[in-house]
Tab-separated table of C-alpha atoms in Angstrom:
chain	number	residue	atom	x	y	z
A	1	MET	CA	-17.293	-0.778	-6.422
A	2	SER	CA	-15.062	0.997	-3.713
A	3	PHE	CA	-14.103	4.673	-3.748
A	4	TYR	CA	-10.518	3.778	-4.668
A	5	SER	CA	-11.494	1.563	-7.597
A	6	ARG	CA	-13.679	4.382	-9.077
A	7	HIS	CA	-10.943	6.951	-8.797
A	8	ARG	CA	-7.711	4.771	-8.931
A	9	ASN	CA	-6.163	6.733	-11.719
A	10	SER	CA	-6.680	10.145	-9.981
A	11	ILE	CA	-5.406	8.882	-6.674
A	12	GLN	CA	-2.249	7.404	-8.289
A	13	LEU	CA	-1.572	10.602	-10.117
A	14	ALA	CA	-2.027	12.756	-6.999
A	15	ALA	CA	0.303	10.423	-5.146
A	16	VAL	CA	3.038	10.864	-7.914
A	17	LEU	CA	2.644	14.613	-7.771
A	18	LEU	CA	2.767	14.707	-4.026
A	19	THR	CA	5.913	12.687	-4.097
A	20	VAL	CA	7.524	15.106	-6.559
A	21	LEU	CA	6.478	17.962	-4.503
A	22	ALA	CA	7.818	16.397	-1.350
A	23	ALA	CA	11.187	15.530	-3.039
A	24	VAL	CA	11.733	19.136	-4.090
A	25	SER	CA	10.376	20.773	-0.770
A	26	HIS	CA	13.270	19.462	1.362
A	27	ARG	CA	15.067	22.791	0.967
A	28	TRP	CA	12.118	24.753	2.425
A	29	LEU	CA	11.785	22.518	5.473
A	30	PRO	CA	12.262	24.204	8.846
A	31	LEU	CA	16.024	24.507	9.800
A	32	LYS	CA	17.716	23.950	13.135
A	33	THR	CA	20.370	26.604	13.960
A	34	TYR	CA	23.121	27.089	16.382
A	35	GLU	CA	24.088	30.737	16.850
A	36	ILE	CA	27.317	32.079	18.287
A	37	THR	CA	27.447	35.623	19.618
A	38	GLY	CA	29.685	37.443	22.036
A	39	SER	CA	27.855	36.113	24.966
A	40	LYS	CA	26.346	32.729	24.037
A	41	GLY	CA	27.065	29.553	21.994
A	42	HIS	CA	30.516	29.075	23.513
A	43	THR	CA	32.494	28.894	26.685
A	44	GLN	CA	35.113	31.305	25.907
A	45	LEU	CA	36.406	33.767	23.304
A	46	SER	CA	40.200	34.069	23.187
A	47	LEU	CA	42.449	36.289	20.983
A	48	TYR	CA	45.873	35.280	20.030
A	49	SER	CA	48.847	36.745	18.034
A	50	GLY	CA	52.454	36.107	17.365
A	51	LYS	CA	53.316	37.483	20.843
A	52	GLY	CA	50.860	35.410	22.931
A	53	TYR	CA	47.192	35.220	23.654
A	54	GLU	CA	44.366	37.501	24.825
A	55	TYR	CA	46.464	40.585	25.446
A	56	GLY	CA	49.126	40.470	22.795
A	57	GLU	CA	50.088	43.858	21.221
A	58	GLU	CA	49.010	42.618	17.733
A	59	ALA	CA	45.510	41.466	18.842
A	60	GLY	CA	42.826	43.237	20.935
A	61	TRP	CA	39.214	43.668	21.371
A	62	ILE	CA	37.362	46.627	20.109
A	63	ASP	CA	34.056	45.381	21.663
A	64	LYS	CA	34.175	41.930	22.914
A	65	GLU	CA	30.403	41.720	23.477
A	66	ALA	CA	29.832	42.555	19.823
A	67	MET	CA	32.669	40.257	18.819
A	68	LYS	CA	34.666	43.073	17.080
A	69	MET	CA	38.474	42.691	17.163
A	70	ARG	CA	41.503	44.333	15.661
A	71	CYS	CA	44.887	43.181	14.477
A	72	THR	CA	47.645	45.702	14.199
A	73	ILE	CA	50.617	44.712	12.191
A	74	THR	CA	53.780	46.899	11.919
A	75	HIS	CA	57.297	46.473	10.568
A	76	ALA	CA	58.400	45.664	13.982
A	77	THR	CA	55.957	42.806	14.325
A	78	GLU	CA	56.759	39.134	13.916
A	79	LYS	CA	54.360	38.200	11.165
A	80	ILE	CA	53.083	34.867	12.599
A	81	ALA	CA	49.416	34.979	13.385
A	82	CYS	CA	46.512	36.999	14.584
A	83	GLY	CA	43.093	35.630	15.240
A	84	VAL	CA	40.314	34.604	17.603
A	85	ASP	CA	39.609	31.116	19.194
A	86	ILE	CA	35.887	30.296	19.988
A	87	ILE	CA	36.057	27.628	22.605
A	88	PHE	CA	33.325	25.107	23.347
A	89	TYR	CA	34.958	23.055	26.032
A	90	ASP	CA	35.102	23.518	29.842
A	91	TRP	CA	38.658	23.461	31.128
A	92	PRO	CA	40.263	21.248	32.076
A	93	LYS	CA	38.131	18.753	30.021
A	94	TRP	CA	39.004	20.318	26.808
A	95	GLU	CA	38.391	17.017	24.858
A	96	LYS	CA	34.606	17.322	25.249
A	97	GLY	CA	33.112	19.770	22.649
A	98	ILE	CA	29.790	20.097	20.692
A	99	ASN	CA	28.355	18.008	17.795
A	100	LEU	CA	27.956	20.027	14.645
A	101	GLN	CA	27.624	17.023	12.403
A	102	ARG	CA	23.933	17.501	11.919
A	103	TYR	CA	24.581	20.950	10.384
A	104	ASP	CA	25.117	21.601	6.622
A	105	THR	CA	26.388	25.196	6.528
A	106	VAL	CA	27.699	28.037	8.579
A	107	HIS	CA	26.240	31.517	7.895
A	108	LEU	CA	28.813	34.210	8.094
A	109	ASP	CA	27.919	37.902	8.394
A	110	ILE	CA	31.438	39.432	8.887
A	111	ASP	CA	32.546	43.061	8.397
A	112	TYR	CA	36.210	43.209	7.504
A	113	GLN	CA	38.308	46.302	7.014
A	114	GLY	CA	41.916	45.880	6.025
A	115	SER	CA	44.283	44.894	3.182
A	116	ALA	CA	44.264	40.991	3.655
A	117	ASN	CA	42.989	38.952	0.817
A	118	LYS	CA	41.790	35.930	2.779
A	119	ILE	CA	40.578	35.032	6.163
A	120	ARG	CA	40.964	31.539	7.392
A	121	PHE	CA	37.984	29.581	9.079
A	122	TYR	CA	38.774	26.481	11.015
A	123	ALA	CA	37.095	23.931	13.234
A	124	ARG	CA	38.982	21.574	15.492
A	125	ASN	CA	37.473	17.987	16.291
A	126	PHE	CA	38.641	15.678	19.076
A	127	HIS	CA	38.335	11.891	18.599
A	128	PRO	CA	40.253	9.404	20.608
A	129	ASN	CA	41.084	7.448	17.333
A	130	TYR	CA	43.483	10.349	16.280
A	131	SER	CA	43.647	12.837	19.145
A	132	ASN	CA	45.815	12.888	22.252
A	133	VAL	CA	44.300	14.139	25.572
A	134	GLY	CA	47.481	15.976	26.490
A	135	ASP	CA	48.024	17.631	23.076
A	136	PHE	CA	45.300	20.204	21.892
A	137	ASN	CA	47.091	20.477	18.630
A	138	SER	CA	46.214	16.786	17.817
A	139	THR	CA	42.571	17.757	17.313
A	140	LYS	CA	41.605	17.344	13.602
A	141	TYR	CA	42.175	20.697	11.736
A	142	ASN	CA	39.127	21.241	9.395
A	143	THR	CA	39.749	24.486	7.425
A	144	ILE	CA	38.878	26.741	4.549
A	145	ASN	CA	40.307	29.983	3.277
A	146	LEU	CA	37.675	32.616	2.568
A	147	ARG	CA	38.286	35.591	0.219
A	148	THR	CA	37.665	38.827	1.953
A	149	ARG	CA	35.809	40.226	-1.065
A	150	ASP	CA	33.344	37.280	-0.806
A	151	LEU	CA	32.714	38.406	2.799
A	152	ALA	CA	31.492	41.740	1.681
A	153	GLN	CA	27.991	40.372	2.049
A	154	PRO	CA	26.589	37.599	4.233
A	155	VAL	CA	27.593	34.081	2.937
A	156	ASP	CA	26.627	30.559	3.648
A	157	VAL	CA	29.612	28.277	3.629
A	158	PRO	CA	28.973	24.523	3.193
A	159	LEU	CA	30.774	22.516	5.813
A	160	SER	CA	31.435	20.075	3.134
A	161	ALA	CA	33.676	22.622	1.476
A	162	LEU	CA	36.208	22.570	4.368
A	163	VAL	CA	39.220	20.285	4.111
A	164	VAL	CA	41.506	18.545	6.542
A	165	ALA	CA	44.797	20.428	6.512
A	166	ASP	CA	47.619	18.615	4.875
A	167	TRP	CA	50.201	19.785	7.592
A	168	TRP	CA	48.067	18.142	10.318
A	169	LEU	CA	47.612	14.883	8.368
A	170	ASP	CA	51.504	14.856	7.873
A	171	GLN	CA	52.273	15.841	11.393
A	172	PHE	CA	50.257	13.145	13.094
A	173	ASP	CA	50.680	10.486	10.315
A	174	ILE	CA	46.917	10.164	9.860
A	175	SER	CA	45.631	6.982	8.058
A	176	LEU	CA	43.295	7.311	5.030
A	177	ALA	CA	40.369	6.054	6.953
A	178	GLN	CA	40.763	8.922	9.449
A	179	SER	CA	41.438	11.590	6.993
A	180	HIS	CA	37.856	12.660	6.320
A	181	LEU	CA	36.040	15.711	7.705
A	182	ASP	CA	34.755	15.300	11.177
A	183	PHE	CA	32.444	17.649	13.069
A	184	THR	CA	31.179	15.234	15.755
A	185	ASN	CA	33.059	16.833	18.679
A	186	ILE	CA	34.215	20.317	17.881
A	187	THR	CA	36.144	21.629	20.775
A	188	GLY	CA	37.033	24.928	19.326
A	189	MET	CA	36.872	26.929	16.045
A	190	GLY	CA	38.190	30.298	14.969
A	191	PHE	CA	39.200	32.891	12.299
A	192	ASP	CA	42.750	34.255	11.633
A	193	PHE	CA	44.810	35.554	8.763
A	194	GLY	CA	47.478	32.865	8.810
A	195	SER	CA	51.125	34.016	8.150
A	196	PRO	CA	52.381	36.400	6.829
A	197	ILE	CA	49.746	39.044	7.540
A	198	PRO	CA	49.879	42.303	5.493
A	199	TYR	CA	51.036	45.325	7.441
A	200	GLY	CA	48.516	47.782	8.733
A	201	GLU	CA	45.311	47.832	10.742
A	202	HIS	CA	42.838	45.013	10.338
A	203	THR	CA	39.421	45.073	11.948
A	204	ILE	CA	36.856	42.237	12.028
A	205	HIS	CA	33.419	42.495	13.158
A	206	PHE	CA	31.628	39.184	13.575
A	207	LYS	CA	28.088	40.294	13.300
A	208	LYS	CA	26.571	36.767	13.004
A	209	ILE	CA	27.822	33.252	13.049
A	210	VAL	CA	24.982	30.782	12.658
A	211	PHE	CA	25.200	27.012	11.964
A	212	LYS	CA	22.287	25.796	9.915
A	213	GLY	CA	20.964	22.292	9.162
A	214	HIS	CA	17.834	20.392	8.403
A	215	TYR	CA	16.128	18.430	11.140
A	216	ILE	CA	16.040	15.811	8.405
A	217	SER	CA	18.966	15.358	6.055
A	218	SER	CA	18.231	15.206	2.419
A	219	ALA	CA	19.246	11.629	2.255
A	220	SER	CA	17.052	10.677	5.169
A	221	TRP	CA	14.191	12.776	3.647
A	222	TYR	CA	14.390	10.837	0.363
A	223	LEU	CA	14.699	7.597	2.290
A	224	ILE	CA	11.550	8.543	4.098
A	225	ILE	CA	9.672	9.186	0.836
A	226	MET	CA	10.942	5.864	-0.607
A	227	SER	CA	9.990	4.154	2.576
A	228	ILE	CA	6.549	5.613	2.355
A	229	TRP	CA	6.183	4.316	-1.179
A	230	MET	CA	7.608	0.882	-0.245
A	231	LEU	CA	5.165	0.647	2.676
A	232	THR	CA	2.370	1.689	0.483
A	233	ILE	CA	3.382	-1.026	-2.094
A	234	VAL	CA	3.830	-3.517	0.661
A	235	ALA	CA	0.420	-2.621	2.171
A	236	LYS	CA	-1.305	-2.844	-1.179
A	237	THR	CA	0.372	-6.151	-1.957
A	238	VAL	CA	-0.715	-7.515	1.466
A	239	ARG	CA	-4.169	-6.153	0.970
A	240	ARG	CA	-4.213	-7.818	-2.457
A	241	LEU	CA	-2.983	-10.979	-1.096
A	242	ILE	CA	-5.561	-10.897	1.743
A	243	TYR	CA	-8.234	-10.195	-0.962
A	244	LEU	CA	-7.048	-12.991	-3.232
A	245	ARG	CA	-6.758	-15.372	-0.191
A	246	GLU	CA	-10.327	-14.554	0.806
A	247	LYS	CA	-11.397	-14.862	-2.806
A	248	ASN	CA	-9.596	-18.072	-3.054
A	249	LYS	CA	-11.308	-19.186	0.113
A	250	ARG	CA	-14.680	-18.246	-1.128
A	251	TYR	CA	-13.919	-20.035	-4.366
A	252	LEU	CA	-12.700	-23.163	-2.667
A	253	GLN	CA	-15.912	-23.006	-0.570
A	254	ARG	CA	-17.954	-22.619	-3.681
A	255	VAL	CA	-16.016	-25.605	-5.324
A	256	SER	CA	-16.670	-27.522	-2.178
A	257	ILE	CA	-20.415	-26.665	-2.353
A	258	LEU	CA	-20.461	-27.556	-6.129
A	259	GLU	CA	-18.553	-30.771	-5.384
A	260	GLU	CA	-21.056	-31.601	-2.649
A	261	ASP	CA	-23.864	-30.750	-4.946
A	262	LYS	CA	-22.207	-32.834	-7.710
A	263	ASN	CA	-21.921	-35.752	-5.345
A	264	GLN	CA	-25.508	-35.359	-4.256
A	265	LEU	CA	-26.643	-35.237	-7.937
A	266	GLN	CA	-24.380	-38.121	-8.683
A	267	ASN	CA	-25.868	-40.132	-5.794
A	268	LYS	CA	-29.245	-39.271	-7.170
A	269	ALA	CA	-28.303	-40.122	-10.719
A	270	ASP	CA	-26.933	-43.409	-9.421
A	271	LYS	CA	-30.149	-44.059	-7.452
A	272	PHE	CA	-32.202	-43.258	-10.493
A	273	GLU	CA	-29.993	-45.248	-12.670
A	274	GLU	CA	-30.368	-48.122	-10.168
A	275	LEU	CA	-34.115	-47.574	-10.011
A	276	SER	CA	-34.349	-47.514	-13.780
A	277	THR	CA	-32.429	-50.647	-14.166
A	278	THR	CA	-33.242	-52.796	-11.007
A	279	ASP	CA	-36.369	-54.470	-10.100
A	280	SER	CA	-37.258	-53.258	-6.656
A	281	LEU	CA	-39.084	-56.436	-5.741
A	282	THR	CA	-36.366	-59.039	-6.327
A	283	GLY	CA	-33.173	-56.956	-6.342
A	284	ALA	CA	-32.433	-58.296	-9.794
A	285	TYR	CA	-32.074	-56.147	-12.904
A	286	ASN	CA	-35.317	-55.325	-14.690
A	287	ARG	CA	-35.857	-56.011	-18.410
A	288	PHE	CA	-34.253	-52.697	-19.365
A	289	GLY	CA	-31.221	-53.208	-17.247
A	290	ILE	CA	-30.653	-56.775	-18.185
A	291	ASP	CA	-31.040	-55.913	-21.821
A	292	ARG	CA	-28.248	-53.352	-21.527
A	293	ILE	CA	-25.976	-55.845	-19.917
A	294	ILE	CA	-26.758	-58.434	-22.656
A	295	THR	CA	-26.021	-55.857	-25.321
A	296	ASN	CA	-22.586	-54.947	-23.774
A	297	LEU	CA	-21.725	-58.510	-23.241
A	298	PHE	CA	-22.480	-59.623	-26.750
A	299	GLU	CA	-20.500	-56.645	-28.085
A	300	GLN	CA	-17.453	-57.853	-26.349
A	301	GLN	CA	-18.311	-61.555	-26.405
A	302	ALA	CA	-14.731	-62.636	-27.104
A	303	LEU	CA	-13.615	-61.065	-23.826
A	304	MET	CA	-16.169	-62.983	-21.745
A	305	LEU	CA	-16.170	-66.470	-23.322
A	306	PRO	CA	-17.082	-68.994	-22.302
A	307	LEU	CA	-20.579	-67.466	-21.650
A	308	THR	CA	-23.532	-69.375	-20.215
A	309	ILE	CA	-27.134	-68.497	-20.030
A	310	ILE	CA	-29.579	-69.858	-17.358
A	311	ILE	CA	-33.308	-69.300	-17.552
A	312	ALA	CA	-35.419	-70.114	-14.447
A	313	ASP	CA	-39.071	-70.142	-14.042
A	314	ILE	CA	-41.071	-70.660	-10.837
A	315	ASP	CA	-43.276	-73.663	-11.003
A	316	HIS	CA	-47.097	-73.241	-10.780
A	317	PHE	CA	-46.622	-69.565	-9.921
A	318	LYS	CA	-50.121	-68.635	-11.268
A	319	ARG	CA	-51.542	-71.157	-8.789
A	320	ILE	CA	-49.643	-69.471	-5.901
A	321	ASN	CA	-51.154	-65.990	-6.956
A	322	ASP	CA	-54.628	-67.526	-7.334
A	323	THR	CA	-54.580	-69.557	-4.138
A	324	ASP	CA	-52.569	-67.401	-1.809
A	325	GLY	CA	-52.905	-64.055	-3.293
A	326	HIS	CA	-50.563	-61.630	-4.993
A	327	ALA	CA	-49.005	-60.441	-1.748
A	328	VAL	CA	-47.805	-64.116	-1.325
A	329	GLY	CA	-46.692	-64.148	-4.863
A	330	ASP	CA	-44.695	-61.003	-4.436
A	331	LYS	CA	-43.071	-62.493	-1.227
A	332	VAL	CA	-42.047	-65.559	-3.180
A	333	LEU	CA	-40.627	-63.481	-5.997
A	334	SER	CA	-38.716	-61.392	-3.562
A	335	LYS	CA	-37.169	-64.221	-1.467
A	336	LEU	CA	-36.340	-66.288	-4.558
A	337	GLY	CA	-34.664	-63.427	-6.322
A	338	ARG	CA	-32.521	-62.495	-3.225
A	339	THR	CA	-31.719	-66.227	-2.706
A	340	ILE	CA	-30.308	-66.406	-6.266
A	341	LEU	CA	-28.394	-63.096	-5.883
A	342	ALA	CA	-26.764	-64.418	-2.712
A	343	ASN	CA	-25.411	-67.635	-4.455
A	344	ILE	CA	-23.966	-66.279	-7.758
A	345	ARG	CA	-20.697	-64.498	-8.361
A	346	GLU	CA	-20.033	-60.879	-8.629
A	347	ASN	CA	-19.405	-61.197	-12.340
A	348	ASP	CA	-22.614	-62.956	-12.866
A	349	PHE	CA	-25.845	-60.940	-13.688
A	350	LEU	CA	-29.432	-61.736	-12.616
A	351	GLY	CA	-32.382	-60.250	-14.416
A	352	ARG	CA	-36.141	-60.495	-14.085
A	353	TRP	CA	-37.126	-61.558	-17.542
A	354	GLY	CA	-40.875	-61.853	-17.120
A	355	GLY	CA	-43.435	-62.178	-14.340
A	356	GLU	CA	-41.982	-65.286	-12.727
A	357	GLU	CA	-39.166	-65.960	-15.137
A	358	PHE	CA	-35.464	-64.945	-14.296
A	359	ILE	CA	-32.370	-65.059	-16.530
A	360	ILE	CA	-28.806	-65.520	-15.230
A	361	ILE	CA	-25.724	-64.503	-17.473
A	362	CYS	CA	-22.620	-66.257	-16.264
A	363	THR	CA	-19.362	-64.872	-17.751
A	364	HIS	CA	-16.269	-67.045	-18.011
A	365	THR	CA	-18.436	-70.116	-17.428
A	366	ASN	CA	-19.007	-73.158	-19.686
A	367	ALA	CA	-22.168	-75.235	-20.033
A	368	GLN	CA	-21.109	-77.958	-17.411
A	369	HIS	CA	-20.381	-75.344	-14.727
A	370	GLY	CA	-23.593	-73.397	-15.559
A	371	PHE	CA	-25.537	-76.686	-15.171
A	372	LEU	CA	-23.972	-77.228	-11.629
A	373	LEU	CA	-24.895	-73.642	-10.698
A	374	ALA	CA	-28.497	-74.136	-11.912
A	375	GLU	CA	-28.772	-77.323	-9.851
A	376	LYS	CA	-27.330	-75.697	-6.810
A	377	LEU	CA	-30.008	-72.818	-7.157
A	378	ARG	CA	-32.822	-75.291	-7.761
A	379	LEU	CA	-32.078	-77.210	-4.584
A	380	LEU	CA	-31.792	-73.988	-2.572
A	381	ILE	CA	-35.168	-72.780	-3.799
A	382	GLU	CA	-36.714	-76.182	-3.163
A	383	GLY	CA	-35.357	-76.169	0.411
A	384	THR	CA	-36.549	-72.698	1.179
A	385	GLN	CA	-39.660	-72.275	3.430
A	386	TYR	CA	-41.939	-69.311	2.659
A	387	ASP	CA	-43.585	-68.239	5.898
A	388	LEU	CA	-47.228	-67.145	5.439
A	389	GLU	CA	-48.171	-66.118	9.014
A	390	ASN	CA	-48.093	-62.344	8.041
A	391	SER	CA	-50.135	-62.915	4.873
A	392	THR	CA	-53.559	-62.619	6.555
A	393	ASN	CA	-55.305	-62.072	3.286
A	394	SER	CA	-54.152	-65.407	1.919
A	395	PRO	CA	-57.208	-67.519	0.726
A	396	ARG	CA	-55.256	-70.561	1.921
A	397	LEU	CA	-55.355	-69.498	5.518
A	398	ASN	CA	-59.025	-68.325	5.269
A	399	GLN	CA	-60.387	-71.575	3.858
A	400	GLN	CA	-62.429	-73.510	6.333
A	401	LEU	CA	-61.928	-76.686	4.192
A	402	HIS	CA	-58.294	-76.945	5.018
A	403	PRO	CA	-57.727	-76.257	8.698
A	404	GLN	CA	-54.891	-78.860	8.895
A	405	LEU	CA	-52.816	-76.762	6.478
A	406	HIS	CA	-49.600	-75.272	8.021
A	407	PRO	CA	-49.189	-71.562	7.039
A	408	GLN	CA	-45.958	-72.315	5.060
A	409	LEU	CA	-45.421	-72.622	1.326
A	410	LYS	CA	-42.825	-74.632	-0.668
A	411	VAL	CA	-41.704	-73.314	-3.992
A	412	THR	CA	-39.804	-74.980	-6.721
A	413	ALA	CA	-38.424	-73.869	-10.074
A	414	SER	CA	-37.468	-75.238	-13.472
A	415	PHE	CA	-34.092	-74.460	-15.187
A	416	GLY	CA	-32.862	-74.346	-18.781
A	417	VAL	CA	-29.019	-74.015	-19.250
A	418	GLY	CA	-27.068	-73.379	-22.540
A	419	GLU	CA	-23.640	-72.099	-23.519
A	420	VAL	CA	-23.279	-69.308	-26.217
A	421	GLN	CA	-21.774	-70.681	-29.398
A	422	ALA	CA	-19.237	-68.775	-31.432
A	423	GLY	CA	-20.870	-66.350	-33.635
A	424	GLU	CA	-24.169	-66.849	-32.078
A	425	THR	CA	-26.563	-63.969	-31.305
A	426	PHE	CA	-28.310	-63.583	-27.974
A	427	THR	CA	-31.635	-64.446	-29.482
A	428	GLU	CA	-30.374	-67.598	-30.991
A	429	THR	CA	-28.833	-68.713	-27.642
A	430	PHE	CA	-31.976	-67.547	-25.759
A	431	ASN	CA	-34.245	-69.592	-28.058
A	432	ARG	CA	-32.001	-72.787	-27.461
A	433	VAL	CA	-32.079	-72.194	-23.737
A	434	ASP	CA	-35.762	-71.424	-23.566
A	435	SER	CA	-36.492	-74.802	-25.343
A	436	ALA	CA	-34.407	-76.535	-22.620
A	437	LEU	CA	-36.559	-74.868	-20.057
A	438	TYR	CA	-39.681	-76.035	-21.794
A	439	LYS	CA	-38.350	-79.594	-21.731
A	440	ALA	CA	-37.775	-79.315	-17.945
A	441	LYS	CA	-41.363	-78.282	-17.594
A	442	LYS	CA	-42.482	-81.175	-19.746
A	443	GLN	CA	-40.392	-83.655	-17.537
A	444	GLY	CA	-42.479	-82.767	-14.482
A	445	ARG	CA	-40.840	-79.438	-13.383
A	446	ASN	CA	-38.282	-78.888	-10.509
A	447	CYS	CA	-35.424	-80.091	-12.706
A	448	THR	CA	-32.682	-78.591	-14.918
A	449	VAL	CA	-32.140	-79.337	-18.603
A	450	LEU	CA	-28.775	-78.642	-20.214
A	451	ILE	CA	-28.570	-78.070	-24.083
A	452	PRO	CA	-25.409	-79.962	-25.133
A	453	THR	CA	-22.585	-77.788	-26.778
A	454	HIS	CA	-22.184	-78.570	-30.631
């Protein structure tokens, strides 16, 4: 048993716990940051107010390097705006900014002194689908108003909390498809008070502005976890399929081997069956085999009628054995049996009934046709020459008294023929046919006697 099989439950439980831990650990993954200070993270810092940019009377730098500014608003001031632009483009290609899409929040550490209730943060995005190269104001205005009391301590502002300004949507007749937040190409961003601004002195010290985001978004992180599970399941499924395929292959091989063994056993069984029912010398059924056939035929006698039985007996066979030897006798039996087999039908059955006696069961054959078959076989046997040249132990060849004798032997046989009568048993039919054979012997042998049908 494999290690996995032994510890499957523990491994699966550990995998589930690791998955849960991985799912909740996204918030603690390392963050990527983009920091803006007085000297880095931008191409330019620019103050603006109601009377112009950079050096207006209302806006001024207290310490530009530290990003500390002031706005002074008096009763004589036109209350329009006062703020700072953080620029990311290189003039004159102001349409090329930076991509903040992969950041989730902006961390603001701002020290504000003044009477304003809100400070506005904005980020402007250029996209050719809705922006005009010649009109900086056509860049998408993503904005949010932050309460100054919320800025009393550092705060993380989700970028998703910003909205696209309604005045910008109305002014440039933006379609619904283009009205969503966009941070893919921020050309500038900034902070201001909007209008009107409370009278008095306002100082803002931008201690830290840092955009934060995960290298892998939460959606991507969960997708990775799901993908790992899916790959694991797929890998396990593939492994299982491979295992089942190999198992099935081994099973098929085993089945093939068993099938081959079965065929071999069947062949052996058939051979043993044949050996147990066949006379090896003559090729005919032996007594056991022909008895089985007779039993089957007489059980379904009606299907095989008319049915005729022929009994053949070799004439003077004892003399052949005594004169020429048993080897010659065996040769006679073998050749005679195979001669009969070669001249009967496939649905006829030949059996060796005794030493030199044969029985032929002829299905669908009446007595007259059985008689003709017996005569045909008798003439074939009579005309067959039995070569004795190889039978060197034959007394006939060794006798000095008969030097003129050619080493060949002629054999004849006598036949009895009878048709099975309705309701008759095999024994009754056999006895009638055997009496016909006896008559053939009495009539001088080498002839056929037919018992007439009643």
